[in-house]
Amino acid sequence: MIKNGHHATERDEAGCSEPVHSPEKRKRVVRLWCDGCYDMVHYGHSNQLRQAKGMGDYLIAGVHTDEEISKHKGPPVFTQEERYKMVRAIKWVDEIVEGAPYVTTLETLDKYNCDFCVHGDDITLTVDGKDTYEEVKRAGRYRECKRTQGVSTTDLVGRMLLMTKSHHSNMDNPDYQQHTDNFGKGPKGHSPWTGVSQFLQTSQKIIQFASGKEPQPGDTIIYVAGAFDLFHIGHVDFLEMVYKQAEKPYVIVGLHFDQEVNRYKGKNYPIMNIHERTLSVLACRYVSEVVIGAPYAVGKDLLDHFKVDLVCHGKTEVFPDKDGSDPYAEPKKRGVFKTIDSGNNLTTDDIVQRIIENRLQFEARNQKKEAKEIAVMEAMKKREQQEQQIEAAAAQTAH
């Protein structure tokens, strides 16, 4: 069996490996391991997990503890419990391992019966600058997936710190540029892994994230609407409660366009544009479908078009429509409106506050990471040059 150009191997009881070629063996489950901090989980992390799942059948995500992350990188913004819950909610993850070791060893892969581990094509270093995947790479049990262009935690934090409306349309804003200069670069140049880029939506990416499932007879169609900006643990708890409202739920999330969100949220909201919010919500296991640019008022046309059985909203404030009317008047009139208490009152505002408070630590952490990455790049370059010199010398000797 070839998965993404690599031969999967069958491990027998004695620990020997043999390629899986015969049809009867093709049925065996290929188990994959991904690990990380998963602090401030965004659609880039989800995309990495999606790609990893495509390389096999069963995906285990190992999430590091607060203590481990603090030792290697500096304190995380989100607690381990919050981070475990966020990763569990990503639909491509089959199982999570709490408190996974920071350095991925063969022992860990064997303990969880994983064929290989998958990581993004950026670099991960330990506190002393070593590649955390060195051992599994040497053993040929490492696979790589592409980093998602246009999103990074650094960039998102930069947008939060700006509090200006410009980040959706104007990346040349001098304040933003200055922030990225301070934030994504140390004094000695620029690392391609931590720098800032812009996300470009494609129909292909939406297809990859979408479930593609139509509602089935007997499904309860539940509609919820909002900004779902900086998709976070508060949203996950709410959507999980919504999902539990029916035996066979089909949850549709209506996302408002950026301009609409800015009308009722003000400041520089939304922090993520409509394309980014679409992927963030589609990655959640409780969501079946997303309406991109949903009307603010949940009216007759929308309810009839999707044959909606139930409309839910959380405990957050419902802002009136432009004409001052209640956007939920129609579902209330039909008796299909329900307020859901998820027991979690965390909002996007709270997340932004938390990150701004951690700003200095975050910036320091980033510059440290940047310096490490640049050092590794320089070492790689040096090694390459040395190899070229040796080859050149050998070629001369041959003549």
Short mmCIF file of C-alpha atoms in Angstrom, two decimals:
data_model
loop_
_atom_site.label_atom_id
_atom_site.label_comp_id
_atom_site.label_asym_id
_atom_site.label_seq_id
_atom_site.Cartn_x
_atom_site.Cartn_y
_atom_site.Cartn_z
CA MET A 1 0.00 0.00 0.00
CA ILE A 2 1.38 3.39 -0.88
CA LYS A 3 0.13 6.38 1.08
CA ASN A 4 1.24 9.79 -0.24
CA GLY A 5 4.19 8.23 -2.00
CA HIS A 6 5.42 6.33 1.07
CA HIS A 7 5.17 2.59 1.66
CA ALA A 8 3.22 1.88 4.82
CA THR A 9 4.74 -1.02 6.73
CA GLU A 10 3.25 -3.88 8.66
CA ARG A 11 4.91 -4.44 12.02
CA ASP A 12 4.83 -8.04 13.14
CA GLU A 13 5.04 -9.22 16.76
CA ALA A 14 8.83 -9.43 16.61
CA GLY A 15 8.97 -5.76 15.63
CA CYS A 16 10.13 -6.47 12.05
CA SER A 17 8.67 -4.40 9.24
CA GLU A 18 7.46 -5.61 5.90
CA PRO A 19 5.81 -3.56 3.15
CA VAL A 20 2.06 -4.04 2.92
CA HIS A 21 1.35 -5.25 -0.61
CA SER A 22 -1.00 -8.22 -0.45
CA PRO A 23 -4.75 -7.46 -0.71
CA GLU A 24 -5.60 -9.21 2.59
CA LYS A 25 -3.10 -6.98 4.41
CA ARG A 26 -4.28 -3.81 2.71
CA LYS A 27 -7.16 -3.68 5.16
CA ARG A 28 -4.97 -3.04 8.18
CA VAL A 29 -5.36 0.33 9.84
CA VAL A 30 -2.49 2.78 9.40
CA ARG A 31 -2.12 4.69 12.66
CA LEU A 32 -0.62 8.17 12.70
CA TRP A 33 0.82 10.38 15.42
CA CYS A 34 0.80 14.20 15.45
CA ASP A 35 1.90 16.26 18.41
CA GLY A 36 2.19 19.88 19.41
CA CYS A 37 1.33 22.66 21.85
CA TYR A 38 -1.92 23.52 20.04
CA ASP A 39 -1.97 26.85 21.84
CA MET A 40 -4.37 29.27 20.15
CA VAL A 41 -5.60 26.58 17.75
CA HIS A 42 -6.45 28.00 14.31
CA TYR A 43 -7.39 26.58 10.92
CA GLY A 44 -3.67 26.15 10.12
CA HIS A 45 -3.44 23.51 12.86
CA SER A 46 -6.68 21.93 11.62
CA ASN A 47 -5.30 21.79 8.09
CA GLN A 48 -2.16 20.05 9.31
CA LEU A 49 -4.30 17.43 11.11
CA ARG A 50 -6.49 17.06 8.00
CA GLN A 51 -3.43 16.40 5.82
CA ALA A 52 -2.05 13.95 8.40
CA LYS A 53 -5.32 12.01 8.49
CA GLY A 54 -5.13 11.71 4.69
CA MET A 55 -1.89 9.73 5.07
CA GLY A 56 -3.55 6.92 7.01
CA ASP A 57 -6.69 5.80 8.82
CA TYR A 58 -6.50 6.59 12.53
CA LEU A 59 -5.05 9.85 13.86
CA ILE A 60 -3.80 10.37 17.41
CA ALA A 61 -2.93 13.91 18.49
CA GLY A 62 -0.51 14.29 21.40
CA VAL A 63 -0.89 17.57 23.30
CA HIS A 64 1.90 18.87 25.56
CA THR A 65 1.33 20.03 29.15
CA ASP A 66 1.65 23.65 30.28
CA GLU A 67 4.82 22.70 32.16
CA GLU A 68 6.52 21.16 29.10
CA ILE A 69 5.65 24.13 26.88
CA SER A 70 6.87 26.63 29.48
CA LYS A 71 10.19 24.80 29.67
CA HIS A 72 10.82 24.82 25.92
CA LYS A 73 8.98 27.89 24.64
CA GLY A 74 7.55 30.02 27.43
CA PRO A 75 4.09 29.81 29.05
CA PRO A 76 1.10 29.01 26.80
CA VAL A 77 -1.88 31.40 26.58
CA PHE A 78 -4.39 28.55 27.02
CA THR A 79 -4.39 25.96 29.78
CA GLN A 80 -3.81 22.31 28.95
CA GLU A 81 -7.47 21.50 29.67
CA GLU A 82 -8.60 24.14 27.17
CA ARG A 83 -6.07 22.93 24.62
CA TYR A 84 -7.12 19.27 25.02
CA LYS A 85 -10.74 20.23 24.41
CA MET A 86 -9.92 22.33 21.31
CA VAL A 87 -7.97 19.50 19.67
CA ARG A 88 -10.67 16.95 20.54
CA ALA A 89 -13.19 19.10 18.65
CA ILE A 90 -11.23 18.92 15.36
CA LYS A 91 -13.04 16.41 13.18
CA TRP A 92 -9.98 14.65 11.76
CA VAL A 93 -8.67 13.67 15.20
CA ASP A 94 -9.66 10.17 16.38
CA GLU A 95 -8.01 10.26 19.81
CA ILE A 96 -5.93 12.62 21.89
CA VAL A 97 -3.09 11.87 24.29
CA GLU A 98 -2.91 14.34 27.16
CA GLY A 99 0.57 15.32 28.34
CA ALA A 100 2.46 13.99 25.32
CA PRO A 101 6.27 14.32 25.61
CA TYR A 102 7.78 17.39 23.90
CA VAL A 103 10.31 15.30 21.99
CA THR A 104 8.75 12.65 19.76
CA THR A 105 10.51 9.32 20.32
CA LEU A 106 10.15 5.88 18.76
CA GLU A 107 9.08 4.71 22.21
CA THR A 108 6.03 7.03 22.02
CA LEU A 109 5.13 5.83 18.51
CA ASP A 110 5.41 2.20 19.61
CA LYS A 111 3.47 2.78 22.83
CA TYR A 112 0.47 4.06 20.83
CA ASN A 113 1.00 1.58 17.98
CA CYS A 114 1.62 4.34 15.44
CA ASP A 115 3.27 3.59 12.10
CA PHE A 116 4.72 7.06 11.78
CA CYS A 117 4.44 10.63 12.96
CA VAL A 118 3.44 13.61 10.81
CA HIS A 119 4.56 17.20 11.25
CA GLY A 120 4.37 20.44 9.27
CA ASP A 121 7.30 21.51 7.10
CA ASP A 122 8.43 24.12 9.60
CA ILE A 123 11.06 23.32 12.19
CA THR A 124 10.54 22.41 15.86
CA LEU A 125 13.42 22.76 18.26
CA THR A 126 13.98 21.78 21.87
CA VAL A 127 15.22 24.21 24.51
CA ASP A 128 18.81 23.40 23.49
CA GLY A 129 18.19 23.88 19.77
CA LYS A 130 17.86 20.22 18.70
CA ASP A 131 15.32 19.01 16.12
CA THR A 132 12.55 17.36 18.17
CA TYR A 133 11.91 14.82 15.38
CA GLU A 134 15.51 13.67 14.87
CA GLU A 135 15.03 10.13 16.20
CA VAL A 136 11.86 9.30 14.24
CA LYS A 137 13.36 10.83 11.08
CA ARG A 138 16.43 8.56 11.37
CA ALA A 139 14.16 5.53 11.77
CA GLY A 140 12.19 6.45 8.62
CA ARG A 141 8.97 6.93 10.59
CA TYR A 142 8.50 10.63 9.89
CA ARG A 143 6.16 12.18 7.30
CA GLU A 144 5.74 15.83 6.44
CA CYS A 145 2.73 17.90 5.45
CA LYS A 146 2.60 21.44 4.10
CA ARG A 147 2.26 24.42 6.38
CA THR A 148 -0.90 26.46 5.67
CA GLN A 149 0.06 29.62 3.84
CA GLY A 150 -1.29 32.88 5.18
CA VAL A 151 -1.89 32.08 8.82
CA SER A 152 0.29 31.89 11.87
CA THR A 153 -0.28 32.49 15.54
CA THR A 154 2.14 35.41 15.23
CA ASP A 155 0.06 37.05 12.53
CA LEU A 156 -3.20 36.56 14.45
CA VAL A 157 -1.70 38.08 17.59
CA GLY A 158 -0.49 40.97 15.46
CA ARG A 159 -4.03 41.60 14.23
CA MET A 160 -5.36 41.58 17.79
CA LEU A 161 -2.77 44.03 19.00
CA LEU A 162 -3.60 46.49 16.26
CA MET A 163 -7.20 47.28 17.06
CA THR A 164 -7.69 48.93 13.67
CA LYS A 165 -10.06 47.96 10.87
CA SER A 166 -7.29 47.78 8.32
CA HIS A 167 -6.02 44.23 8.61
CA HIS A 168 -8.52 42.71 6.18
CA SER A 169 -7.67 45.05 3.37
CA ASN A 170 -4.41 46.77 4.06
CA MET A 171 -1.40 44.79 5.10
CA ASP A 172 0.77 47.81 4.21
CA ASN A 173 -0.52 49.72 7.21
CA PRO A 174 2.63 51.11 8.89
CA ASP A 175 1.42 50.09 12.39
CA TYR A 176 0.90 46.51 11.21
CA GLN A 177 4.24 46.46 9.40
CA GLN A 178 5.99 47.76 12.47
CA HIS A 179 4.32 45.18 14.67
CA THR A 180 5.33 42.36 12.32
CA ASP A 181 8.85 43.71 12.22
CA ASN A 182 9.05 43.65 16.01
CA PHE A 183 7.15 40.45 16.34
CA GLY A 184 8.18 38.16 13.52
CA LYS A 185 11.81 39.18 13.28
CA GLY A 186 14.70 39.24 15.67
CA PRO A 187 17.59 41.65 15.24
CA LYS A 188 19.30 39.30 12.76
CA GLY A 189 17.02 38.97 9.77
CA HIS A 190 13.93 36.97 9.09
CA SER A 191 12.87 33.36 9.46
CA PRO A 192 10.60 31.92 6.76
CA TRP A 193 8.76 29.84 9.38
CA THR A 194 7.67 32.57 11.76
CA GLY A 195 7.11 35.41 9.29
CA VAL A 196 3.75 36.89 8.37
CA SER A 197 1.81 36.04 5.22
CA GLN A 198 -1.74 36.44 3.96
CA PHE A 199 -4.28 33.69 3.52
CA LEU A 200 -5.78 33.16 0.06
CA GLN A 201 -9.01 31.20 -0.01
CA THR A 202 -9.60 28.66 -2.77
CA SER A 203 -12.63 26.53 -3.59
CA GLN A 204 -10.35 23.49 -3.25
CA LYS A 205 -9.57 24.34 0.38
CA ILE A 206 -13.28 24.69 1.21
CA ILE A 207 -13.98 21.32 -0.44
CA GLN A 208 -11.18 19.70 1.59
CA PHE A 209 -12.64 21.05 4.84
CA ALA A 210 -16.34 20.50 4.05
CA SER A 211 -18.08 17.29 5.06
CA GLY A 212 -19.99 17.03 1.78
CA LYS A 213 -22.83 15.31 3.66
CA GLU A 214 -26.44 16.19 2.85
CA PRO A 215 -29.07 16.06 5.61
CA GLN A 216 -30.58 12.56 5.82
CA PRO A 217 -34.25 11.68 6.46
CA GLY A 218 -34.81 11.77 10.22
CA ASP A 219 -32.07 14.38 10.83
CA THR A 220 -32.94 17.39 12.97
CA ILE A 221 -31.73 20.48 11.13
CA ILE A 222 -30.40 23.00 13.62
CA TYR A 223 -29.36 26.51 12.57
CA VAL A 224 -27.07 28.84 14.50
CA ALA A 225 -25.59 32.14 13.34
CA GLY A 226 -22.82 34.50 14.37
CA ALA A 227 -19.29 35.72 13.75
CA PHE A 228 -17.47 32.71 15.26
CA ASP A 229 -14.38 34.89 15.17
CA LEU A 230 -11.05 33.44 16.37
CA PHE A 231 -12.82 30.10 16.78
CA HIS A 232 -12.27 29.20 20.44
CA ILE A 233 -13.26 26.98 23.34
CA GLY A 234 -16.42 29.03 24.06
CA HIS A 235 -17.63 28.30 20.53
CA VAL A 236 -16.75 24.60 20.88
CA ASP A 237 -18.74 24.26 24.13
CA PHE A 238 -21.72 26.06 22.55
CA LEU A 239 -21.69 23.93 19.37
CA GLU A 240 -21.35 20.73 21.39
CA MET A 241 -24.46 21.69 23.39
CA VAL A 242 -26.31 22.53 20.16
CA TYR A 243 -25.28 19.15 18.72
CA LYS A 244 -26.71 17.41 21.81
CA GLN A 245 -30.17 18.95 21.23
CA ALA A 246 -31.16 16.09 18.92
CA GLU A 247 -30.69 12.38 18.36
CA LYS A 248 -29.51 12.90 14.75
CA PRO A 249 -28.39 16.54 14.54
CA TYR A 250 -27.42 18.30 11.30
CA VAL A 251 -25.90 21.59 12.43
CA ILE A 252 -25.73 24.49 9.98
CA VAL A 253 -23.67 27.53 11.00
CA GLY A 254 -24.53 30.87 9.36
CA LEU A 255 -21.46 33.12 9.23
CA HIS A 256 -21.93 36.86 8.84
CA PHE A 257 -19.77 38.79 6.37
CA ASP A 258 -16.92 40.90 7.82
CA GLN A 259 -18.77 44.19 7.32
CA GLU A 260 -21.83 42.90 9.18
CA VAL A 261 -19.70 41.62 12.07
CA ASN A 262 -17.95 44.97 12.27
CA ARG A 263 -21.33 46.74 12.37
CA TYR A 264 -22.34 45.00 15.59
CA LYS A 265 -18.96 44.23 17.15
CA GLY A 266 -17.10 47.47 16.35
CA LYS A 267 -13.35 48.03 16.93
CA ASN A 268 -11.28 45.96 14.51
CA TYR A 269 -13.57 42.94 14.55
CA PRO A 270 -13.65 40.46 12.99
CA ILE A 271 -10.02 39.51 13.55
CA MET A 272 -10.37 36.65 11.07
CA ASN A 273 -11.98 37.35 7.72
CA ILE A 274 -14.96 35.41 6.36
CA HIS A 275 -12.73 32.91 4.52
CA GLU A 276 -10.72 32.09 7.63
CA ARG A 277 -13.83 31.85 9.80
CA THR A 278 -15.39 29.45 7.26
CA LEU A 279 -12.50 26.98 7.56
CA SER A 280 -12.31 27.35 11.35
CA VAL A 281 -15.97 26.38 11.75
CA LEU A 282 -15.90 23.60 9.12
CA ALA A 283 -13.04 21.92 11.01
CA CYS A 284 -15.31 21.44 14.06
CA ARG A 285 -16.74 17.94 14.41
CA TYR A 286 -20.17 19.22 15.54
CA VAL A 287 -20.76 21.22 12.33
CA SER A 288 -22.26 19.75 9.14
CA GLU A 289 -22.54 22.81 6.92
CA VAL A 290 -21.68 26.53 6.79
CA VAL A 291 -23.57 29.38 5.12
CA ILE A 292 -20.90 31.83 3.96
CA GLY A 293 -22.26 35.33 4.41
CA ALA A 294 -25.58 34.48 6.08
CA PRO A 295 -28.25 37.20 6.32
CA TYR A 296 -28.29 38.85 9.74
CA ALA A 297 -32.04 38.32 10.19
CA VAL A 298 -32.95 34.62 10.37
CA GLY A 299 -35.96 35.02 8.11
CA LYS A 300 -38.64 32.93 6.45
CA ASP A 301 -36.62 32.28 3.26
CA LEU A 302 -33.63 30.87 5.13
CA LEU A 303 -35.74 28.70 7.45
CA ASP A 304 -37.74 27.28 4.53
CA HIS A 305 -34.74 26.83 2.22
CA PHE A 306 -32.84 24.69 4.75
CA LYS A 307 -36.01 23.14 6.27
CA VAL A 308 -34.79 24.25 9.71
CA ASP A 309 -36.31 22.45 12.72
CA LEU A 310 -34.57 24.42 15.47
CA VAL A 311 -32.70 27.75 15.76
CA CYS A 312 -30.30 28.17 18.67
CA HIS A 313 -28.42 31.11 20.14
CA GLY A 314 -26.10 31.27 23.14
CA LYS A 315 -26.27 33.54 26.18
CA THR A 316 -24.36 36.34 24.40
CA GLU A 317 -26.19 39.57 23.58
CA VAL A 318 -28.30 39.59 20.40
CA PHE A 319 -27.72 42.89 18.59
CA PRO A 320 -30.74 44.30 16.72
CA ASP A 321 -30.76 44.35 12.91
CA LYS A 322 -30.04 47.60 11.01
CA ASP A 323 -33.73 48.58 11.24
CA GLY A 324 -33.80 47.90 14.98
CA SER A 325 -35.75 44.63 14.67
CA ASP A 326 -35.00 41.32 16.41
CA PRO A 327 -33.05 39.08 13.97
CA TYR A 328 -34.69 36.03 15.59
CA ALA A 329 -38.31 37.29 15.34
CA GLU A 330 -39.34 34.67 12.72
CA PRO A 331 -38.01 31.53 14.48
CA LYS A 332 -39.54 32.85 17.76
CA LYS A 333 -42.89 33.31 16.01
CA ARG A 334 -42.68 29.72 14.74
CA GLY A 335 -41.77 28.42 18.21
CA VAL A 336 -38.46 26.93 17.03
CA PHE A 337 -36.07 29.28 18.83
CA LYS A 338 -34.04 28.05 21.81
CA THR A 339 -31.46 29.77 24.02
CA ILE A 340 -28.57 27.47 24.86
CA ASP A 341 -26.46 27.81 27.98
CA SER A 342 -23.15 26.11 27.26
CA GLY A 343 -21.85 26.84 30.75
CA ASN A 344 -18.91 28.68 29.16
CA ASN A 345 -19.10 32.45 28.97
CA LEU A 346 -15.75 32.93 27.23
CA THR A 347 -16.00 35.41 24.33
CA THR A 348 -13.65 36.49 21.55
CA ASP A 349 -13.12 39.72 23.56
CA ASP A 350 -11.85 37.66 26.52
CA ILE A 351 -9.46 35.76 24.24
CA VAL A 352 -8.10 39.01 22.81
CA GLN A 353 -7.66 40.42 26.34
CA ARG A 354 -5.83 37.32 27.46
CA ILE A 355 -3.46 37.50 24.51
CA ILE A 356 -2.81 41.21 24.88
CA GLU A 357 -1.93 40.64 28.53
CA ASN A 358 0.51 37.94 27.44
CA ARG A 359 1.86 40.13 24.67
CA LEU A 360 5.32 40.76 26.07
CA GLN A 361 5.90 37.11 26.90
CA PHE A 362 4.58 36.22 23.48
CA GLU A 363 6.91 38.64 21.71
CA ALA A 364 9.90 37.42 23.71
CA ARG A 365 8.96 33.81 22.99
CA ASN A 366 8.68 34.56 19.29
CA GLN A 367 12.01 36.31 19.03
CA LYS A 368 13.65 33.38 20.82
CA LYS A 369 12.02 30.96 18.38
CA GLU A 370 13.07 33.15 15.48
CA ALA A 371 16.70 33.27 16.63
CA LYS A 372 16.75 29.46 16.96
CA GLU A 373 15.26 29.00 13.49
CA ILE A 374 17.78 31.40 11.92
CA ALA A 375 20.66 29.59 13.66
CA VAL A 376 19.42 26.26 12.26
CA MET A 377 19.07 27.72 8.77
CA GLU A 378 22.61 29.06 8.93
CA ALA A 379 23.93 25.70 10.15
CA MET A 380 22.06 23.97 7.30
CA LYS A 381 23.54 26.43 4.78
CA LYS A 382 27.03 25.93 6.20
CA ARG A 383 26.67 22.13 6.01
CA GLU A 384 25.48 22.44 2.40
CA GLN A 385 28.46 24.64 1.49
CA GLN A 386 30.87 22.20 3.14
CA GLU A 387 29.32 19.31 1.22
CA GLN A 388 29.61 21.25 -2.04
CA GLN A 389 33.27 22.05 -1.31
CA ILE A 390 34.00 18.36 -0.58
CA GLU A 391 32.24 17.36 -3.82
CA ALA A 392 34.15 20.01 -5.80
CA ALA A 393 37.45 18.87 -4.28
CA ALA A 394 36.62 15.24 -5.07
CA ALA A 395 35.73 16.15 -8.66
CA GLN A 396 39.07 17.98 -9.06
CA THR A 397 41.00 15.03 -7.66
CA ALA A 398 39.20 12.74 -10.10
CA HIS A 399 40.45 14.88 -12.98
#
